[in-house]
Amino acid sequence: MDKIKALGGETVFYGQTFTDAIEKAQEFARDNDRIYIHGYDDEYVIRGQASMVLEILEDLPQTDVIIGSIGGGGMMSGIG
């Protein structure tokens, strides 16, 4: 958060759940002519995360299994 502030940004905490925070962020984006980019539930974010598989396969073409953890599921969607 210190780095965000140093770059002129502001961190806002809102709500009791992640869904509350997402809804507030989407509302902020709409009201301020901004684009909301979801951290994992977004086609372009998933495509970007998929690019890491290409890099893995370039460096380690013998790879036949990739194991990862799941939070929101975007990275694993990209890997898939």
mmCIF file of N, CA and C in Angstrom:
data_model
loop_
_atom_site.group_PDB
_atom_site.id
_atom_site.type_symbol
_atom_site.label_atom_id
_atom_site.label_comp_id
_atom_site.label_asym_id
_atom_site.label_seq_id
_atom_site.Cartn_x
_atom_site.Cartn_y
_atom_site.Cartn_z
ATOM 1 N N MET A 1 0.817 -1.183 0.000
ATOM 2 C CA MET A 1 0.000 0.000 0.000
ATOM 3 C C MET A 1 0.866 1.253 0.000
ATOM 4 N N ASP A 2 2.044 1.144 0.612
ATOM 5 C CA ASP A 2 2.952 2.296 0.603
ATOM 6 C C ASP A 2 3.385 2.645 -0.815
ATOM 7 N N LYS A 3 3.652 1.631 -1.616
ATOM 8 C CA LYS A 3 4.070 1.887 -3.000
ATOM 9 C C LYS A 3 2.932 2.473 -3.827
ATOM 10 N N ILE A 4 1.733 1.998 -3.591
ATOM 11 C CA ILE A 4 0.568 2.556 -4.293
ATOM 12 C C ILE A 4 0.438 4.039 -3.957
ATOM 13 N N LYS A 5 0.548 4.345 -2.668
ATOM 14 C CA LYS A 5 0.449 5.737 -2.225
ATOM 15 C C LYS A 5 1.583 6.582 -2.806
ATOM 16 N N ALA A 6 2.795 6.022 -2.837
ATOM 17 C CA ALA A 6 3.943 6.751 -3.370
ATOM 18 C C ALA A 6 3.772 7.085 -4.851
ATOM 19 N N LEU A 7 3.007 6.258 -5.551
ATOM 20 C CA LEU A 7 2.762 6.492 -6.975
ATOM 21 C C LEU A 7 1.507 7.323 -7.210
ATOM 22 N N GLY A 8 0.919 7.835 -6.123
ATOM 23 C CA GLY A 8 -0.241 8.705 -6.258
ATOM 24 C C GLY A 8 -1.574 8.003 -6.177
ATOM 25 N N GLY A 9 -1.548 6.730 -5.865
ATOM 26 C CA GLY A 9 -2.788 5.976 -5.782
ATOM 27 C C GLY A 9 -3.364 5.965 -4.389
ATOM 28 N N GLU A 10 -4.537 5.403 -4.272
ATOM 29 C CA GLU A 10 -5.226 5.323 -2.990
ATOM 30 C C GLU A 10 -5.802 3.923 -2.830
ATOM 31 N N THR A 11 -5.639 3.335 -1.666
ATOM 32 C CA THR A 11 -6.226 2.032 -1.364
ATOM 33 C C THR A 11 -7.507 2.256 -0.585
ATOM 34 N N VAL A 12 -8.590 1.628 -1.040
ATOM 35 C CA VAL A 12 -9.878 1.767 -0.378
ATOM 36 C C VAL A 12 -10.334 0.381 0.067
ATOM 37 N N PHE A 13 -10.690 0.263 1.330
ATOM 38 C CA PHE A 13 -11.251 -0.979 1.850
ATOM 39 C C PHE A 13 -12.754 -0.783 1.951
ATOM 40 N N TYR A 14 -13.518 -1.786 1.490
ATOM 41 C CA TYR A 14 -14.972 -1.626 1.487
ATOM 42 C C TYR A 14 -15.654 -2.961 1.736
ATOM 43 N N GLY A 15 -16.666 -2.940 2.569
ATOM 44 C CA GLY A 15 -17.550 -4.083 2.762
ATOM 45 C C GLY A 15 -17.000 -5.153 3.672
ATOM 46 N N GLN A 16 -17.809 -6.175 3.806
ATOM 47 C CA GLN A 16 -17.472 -7.307 4.657
ATOM 48 C C GLN A 16 -17.020 -8.524 3.860
ATOM 49 N N THR A 17 -17.289 -8.514 2.544
ATOM 50 C CA THR A 17 -16.950 -9.674 1.719
ATOM 51 C C THR A 17 -16.247 -9.220 0.442
ATOM 52 N N PHE A 18 -15.646 -10.170 -0.230
ATOM 53 C CA PHE A 18 -14.995 -9.891 -1.511
ATOM 54 C C PHE A 18 -16.024 -9.403 -2.526
ATOM 55 N N THR A 19 -17.227 -9.981 -2.483
ATOM 56 C CA THR A 19 -18.295 -9.555 -3.389
ATOM 57 C C THR A 19 -18.661 -8.091 -3.154
ATOM 58 N N ASP A 20 -18.722 -7.678 -1.890
ATOM 59 C CA ASP A 20 -18.983 -6.263 -1.579
ATOM 60 C C ASP A 20 -17.927 -5.373 -2.234
ATOM 61 N N ALA A 21 -16.677 -5.769 -2.097
ATOM 62 C CA ALA A 21 -15.581 -4.960 -2.640
ATOM 63 C C ALA A 21 -15.631 -4.898 -4.162
ATOM 64 N N ILE A 22 -15.932 -6.020 -4.812
ATOM 65 C CA ILE A 22 -16.042 -6.043 -6.271
ATOM 66 C C ILE A 22 -17.159 -5.110 -6.729
ATOM 67 N N GLU A 23 -18.305 -5.206 -6.079
ATOM 68 C CA GLU A 23 -19.440 -4.363 -6.466
ATOM 69 C C GLU A 23 -19.096 -2.880 -6.314
ATOM 70 N N LYS A 24 -18.400 -2.530 -5.238
ATOM 71 C CA LYS A 24 -17.997 -1.142 -5.023
ATOM 72 C C LYS A 24 -16.994 -0.707 -6.094
ATOM 73 N N ALA A 25 -16.057 -1.563 -6.438
ATOM 74 C CA ALA A 25 -15.067 -1.236 -7.473
ATOM 75 C C ALA A 25 -15.730 -1.056 -8.830
ATOM 76 N N GLN A 26 -16.697 -1.914 -9.152
ATOM 77 C CA GLN A 26 -17.420 -1.777 -10.416
ATOM 78 C C GLN A 26 -18.234 -0.484 -10.443
ATOM 79 N N GLU A 27 -18.845 -0.148 -9.320
ATOM 80 C CA GLU A 27 -19.598 1.102 -9.219
ATOM 81 C C GLU A 27 -18.665 2.304 -9.400
ATOM 82 N N PHE A 28 -17.515 2.252 -8.755
ATOM 83 C CA PHE A 28 -16.534 3.332 -8.891
ATOM 84 C C PHE A 28 -16.109 3.493 -10.351
ATOM 85 N N ALA A 29 -15.844 2.369 -11.002
ATOM 86 C CA ALA A 29 -15.420 2.420 -12.405
ATOM 87 C C ALA A 29 -16.501 3.056 -13.277
ATOM 88 N N ARG A 30 -17.745 2.629 -13.097
ATOM 89 C CA ARG A 30 -18.857 3.203 -13.875
ATOM 90 C C ARG A 30 -18.998 4.707 -13.629
ATOM 91 N N ASP A 31 -18.953 5.091 -12.354
ATOM 92 C CA ASP A 31 -19.187 6.486 -11.987
ATOM 93 C C ASP A 31 -18.037 7.419 -12.364
ATOM 94 N N ASN A 32 -16.864 6.852 -12.617
ATOM 95 C CA ASN A 32 -15.680 7.669 -12.880
ATOM 96 C C ASN A 32 -15.076 7.409 -14.254
ATOM 97 N N ASP A 33 -15.887 6.845 -15.153
ATOM 98 C CA ASP A 33 -15.459 6.570 -16.523
ATOM 99 C C ASP A 33 -14.142 5.799 -16.565
ATOM 100 N N ARG A 34 -14.099 4.724 -15.773
ATOM 101 C CA ARG A 34 -12.927 3.860 -15.706
ATOM 102 C C ARG A 34 -13.307 2.465 -16.185
ATOM 103 N N ILE A 35 -12.325 1.646 -16.378
ATOM 104 C CA ILE A 35 -12.551 0.250 -16.764
ATOM 105 C C ILE A 35 -12.239 -0.622 -15.558
ATOM 106 N N TYR A 36 -13.178 -1.472 -15.191
ATOM 107 C CA TYR A 36 -12.955 -2.430 -14.109
ATOM 108 C C TYR A 36 -12.403 -3.710 -14.724
ATOM 109 N N ILE A 37 -11.281 -4.185 -14.224
ATOM 110 C CA ILE A 37 -10.693 -5.448 -14.688
ATOM 111 C C ILE A 37 -10.685 -6.399 -13.503
ATOM 112 N N HIS A 38 -11.462 -7.447 -13.615
ATOM 113 C CA HIS A 38 -11.557 -8.440 -12.544
ATOM 114 C C HIS A 38 -10.222 -9.172 -12.434
ATOM 115 N N GLY A 39 -9.854 -9.525 -11.235
ATOM 116 C CA GLY A 39 -8.570 -10.171 -11.000
ATOM 117 C C GLY A 39 -8.449 -11.582 -11.551
ATOM 118 N N TYR A 40 -9.566 -12.243 -11.803
ATOM 119 C CA TYR A 40 -9.485 -13.605 -12.345
ATOM 120 C C TYR A 40 -10.660 -13.971 -13.242
ATOM 121 N N ASP A 41 -11.780 -13.336 -13.113
ATOM 122 C CA ASP A 41 -12.958 -13.694 -13.905
ATOM 123 C C ASP A 41 -13.065 -12.782 -15.126
ATOM 124 N N ASP A 42 -12.059 -12.865 -15.989
ATOM 125 C CA ASP A 42 -11.986 -11.994 -17.157
ATOM 126 C C ASP A 42 -11.243 -12.736 -18.261
ATOM 127 N N GLU A 43 -11.833 -12.782 -19.428
ATOM 128 C CA GLU A 43 -11.249 -13.537 -20.547
ATOM 129 C C GLU A 43 -9.818 -13.104 -20.853
ATOM 130 N N TYR A 44 -9.564 -11.812 -20.860
ATOM 131 C CA TYR A 44 -8.231 -11.326 -21.211
ATOM 132 C C TYR A 44 -7.211 -11.597 -20.112
ATOM 133 N N VAL A 45 -7.646 -11.537 -18.868
ATOM 134 C CA VAL A 45 -6.751 -11.885 -17.761
ATOM 135 C C VAL A 45 -6.378 -13.360 -17.859
ATOM 136 N N ILE A 46 -7.356 -14.210 -18.139
ATOM 137 C CA ILE A 46 -7.092 -15.650 -18.268
ATOM 138 C C ILE A 46 -6.150 -15.910 -19.440
ATOM 139 N N ARG A 47 -6.362 -15.224 -20.556
ATOM 140 C CA ARG A 47 -5.447 -15.385 -21.703
ATOM 141 C C ARG A 47 -4.023 -14.989 -21.326
ATOM 142 N N GLY A 48 -3.899 -13.907 -20.586
ATOM 143 C CA GLY A 48 -2.570 -13.472 -20.142
ATOM 144 C C GLY A 48 -1.917 -14.501 -19.238
ATOM 145 N N GLN A 49 -2.715 -15.068 -18.347
ATOM 146 C CA GLN A 49 -2.178 -16.087 -17.456
ATOM 147 C C GLN A 49 -1.809 -17.351 -18.233
ATOM 148 N N ALA A 50 -2.500 -17.601 -19.322
ATOM 149 C CA ALA A 50 -2.174 -18.762 -20.153
ATOM 150 C C ALA A 50 -0.799 -18.623 -20.789
ATOM 151 N N SER A 51 -0.345 -17.390 -20.966
ATOM 152 C CA SER A 51 0.954 -17.198 -21.612
ATOM 153 C C SER A 51 2.093 -17.812 -20.799
ATOM 154 N N MET A 52 1.895 -17.980 -19.490
ATOM 155 C CA MET A 52 2.964 -18.591 -18.692
ATOM 156 C C MET A 52 3.181 -20.047 -19.090
ATOM 157 N N VAL A 53 2.122 -20.718 -19.544
ATOM 158 C CA VAL A 53 2.274 -22.098 -19.991
ATOM 159 C C VAL A 53 3.170 -22.153 -21.224
ATOM 160 N N LEU A 54 2.995 -21.202 -22.123
ATOM 161 C CA LEU A 54 3.853 -21.155 -23.308
ATOM 162 C C LEU A 54 5.314 -20.969 -22.909
ATOM 163 N N GLU A 55 5.556 -20.122 -21.908
ATOM 164 C CA GLU A 55 6.918 -19.911 -21.447
ATOM 165 C C GLU A 55 7.486 -21.168 -20.783
ATOM 166 N N ILE A 56 6.660 -21.838 -19.994
ATOM 167 C CA ILE A 56 7.116 -23.087 -19.369
ATOM 168 C C ILE A 56 7.483 -24.099 -20.441
ATOM 169 N N LEU A 57 6.614 -24.245 -21.446
ATOM 170 C CA LEU A 57 6.866 -25.242 -22.490
ATOM 171 C C LEU A 57 8.047 -24.874 -23.378
ATOM 172 N N GLU A 58 8.312 -23.572 -23.538
ATOM 173 C CA GLU A 58 9.510 -23.157 -24.286
ATOM 174 C C GLU A 58 10.772 -23.554 -23.537
ATOM 175 N N ASP A 59 10.772 -23.335 -22.223
ATOM 176 C CA ASP A 59 11.959 -23.632 -21.420
ATOM 177 C C ASP A 59 12.070 -25.099 -21.047
ATOM 178 N N LEU A 60 10.935 -25.761 -20.871
ATOM 179 C CA LEU A 60 10.918 -27.157 -20.432
ATOM 180 C C LEU A 60 9.949 -27.956 -21.297
ATOM 181 N N PRO A 61 10.302 -28.211 -22.561
ATOM 182 C CA PRO A 61 9.367 -28.870 -23.484
ATOM 183 C C PRO A 61 8.944 -30.269 -23.044
ATOM 184 N N GLN A 62 9.685 -30.879 -22.148
ATOM 185 C CA GLN A 62 9.332 -32.227 -21.683
ATOM 186 C C GLN A 62 8.225 -32.206 -20.622
ATOM 187 N N THR A 63 7.767 -31.029 -20.226
ATOM 188 C CA THR A 63 6.732 -30.904 -19.192
ATOM 189 C C THR A 63 5.457 -31.611 -19.631
ATOM 190 N N ASP A 64 4.927 -32.461 -18.741
ATOM 191 C CA ASP A 64 3.661 -33.107 -19.051
ATOM 192 C C ASP A 64 2.607 -32.867 -17.966
ATOM 193 N N VAL A 65 3.003 -32.255 -16.840
ATOM 194 C CA VAL A 65 2.061 -31.956 -15.764
ATOM 195 C C VAL A 65 2.417 -30.601 -15.170
ATOM 196 N N ILE A 66 1.406 -29.800 -14.936
ATOM 197 C CA ILE A 66 1.581 -28.544 -14.215
ATOM 198 C C ILE A 66 0.600 -28.572 -13.056
ATOM 199 N N ILE A 67 1.107 -28.378 -11.853
ATOM 200 C CA ILE A 67 0.279 -28.394 -10.656
ATOM 201 C C ILE A 67 0.251 -26.981 -10.083
ATOM 202 N N GLY A 68 -0.929 -26.515 -9.742
ATOM 203 C CA GLY A 68 -1.042 -25.177 -9.176
ATOM 204 C C GLY A 68 -2.161 -25.108 -8.161
ATOM 205 N N SER A 69 -2.171 -24.032 -7.420
ATOM 206 C CA SER A 69 -3.221 -23.841 -6.428
ATOM 207 C C SER A 69 -4.377 -23.043 -7.036
ATOM 208 N N ILE A 70 -5.519 -23.108 -6.404
ATOM 209 C CA ILE A 70 -6.693 -22.395 -6.922
ATOM 210 C C ILE A 70 -7.192 -21.424 -5.854
ATOM 211 N N GLY A 71 -7.259 -20.166 -6.235
ATOM 212 C CA GLY A 71 -7.881 -19.147 -5.386
ATOM 213 C C GLY A 71 -9.194 -18.785 -6.056
ATOM 214 N N GLY A 72 -9.098 -17.912 -7.070
ATOM 215 C CA GLY A 72 -10.280 -17.549 -7.838
ATOM 216 C C GLY A 72 -10.470 -18.455 -9.038
ATOM 217 N N GLY A 73 -9.397 -19.112 -9.472
ATOM 218 C CA GLY A 73 -9.483 -20.049 -10.585
ATOM 219 C C GLY A 73 -8.996 -19.515 -11.925
ATOM 220 N N GLY A 74 -8.680 -18.208 -12.001
ATOM 221 C CA GLY A 74 -8.252 -17.638 -13.269
ATOM 222 C C GLY A 74 -6.949 -18.202 -13.790
ATOM 223 N N MET A 75 -5.963 -18.341 -12.895
ATOM 224 C CA MET A 75 -4.670 -18.840 -13.359
ATOM 225 C C MET A 75 -4.780 -20.283 -13.825
ATOM 226 N N MET A 76 -5.505 -21.094 -13.075
ATOM 227 C CA MET A 76 -5.666 -22.485 -13.495
ATOM 228 C C MET A 76 -6.501 -22.586 -14.768
ATOM 229 N N SER A 77 -7.437 -21.657 -14.959
ATOM 230 C CA SER A 77 -8.189 -21.632 -16.219
ATOM 231 C C SER A 77 -7.238 -21.343 -17.374
ATOM 232 N N GLY A 78 -6.329 -20.400 -17.166
ATOM 233 C CA GLY A 78 -5.343 -20.089 -18.184
ATOM 234 C C GLY A 78 -4.412 -21.250 -18.451
ATOM 235 N N ILE A 79 -3.996 -21.919 -17.407
ATOM 236 C CA ILE A 79 -3.108 -23.080 -17.567
ATOM 237 C C ILE A 79 -3.825 -24.184 -18.327
ATOM 238 N N GLY A 80 -5.122 -24.347 -18.040
ATOM 239 C CA GLY A 80 -5.904 -25.377 -18.726
ATOM 240 C C GLY A 80 -6.015 -25.092 -20.200
#
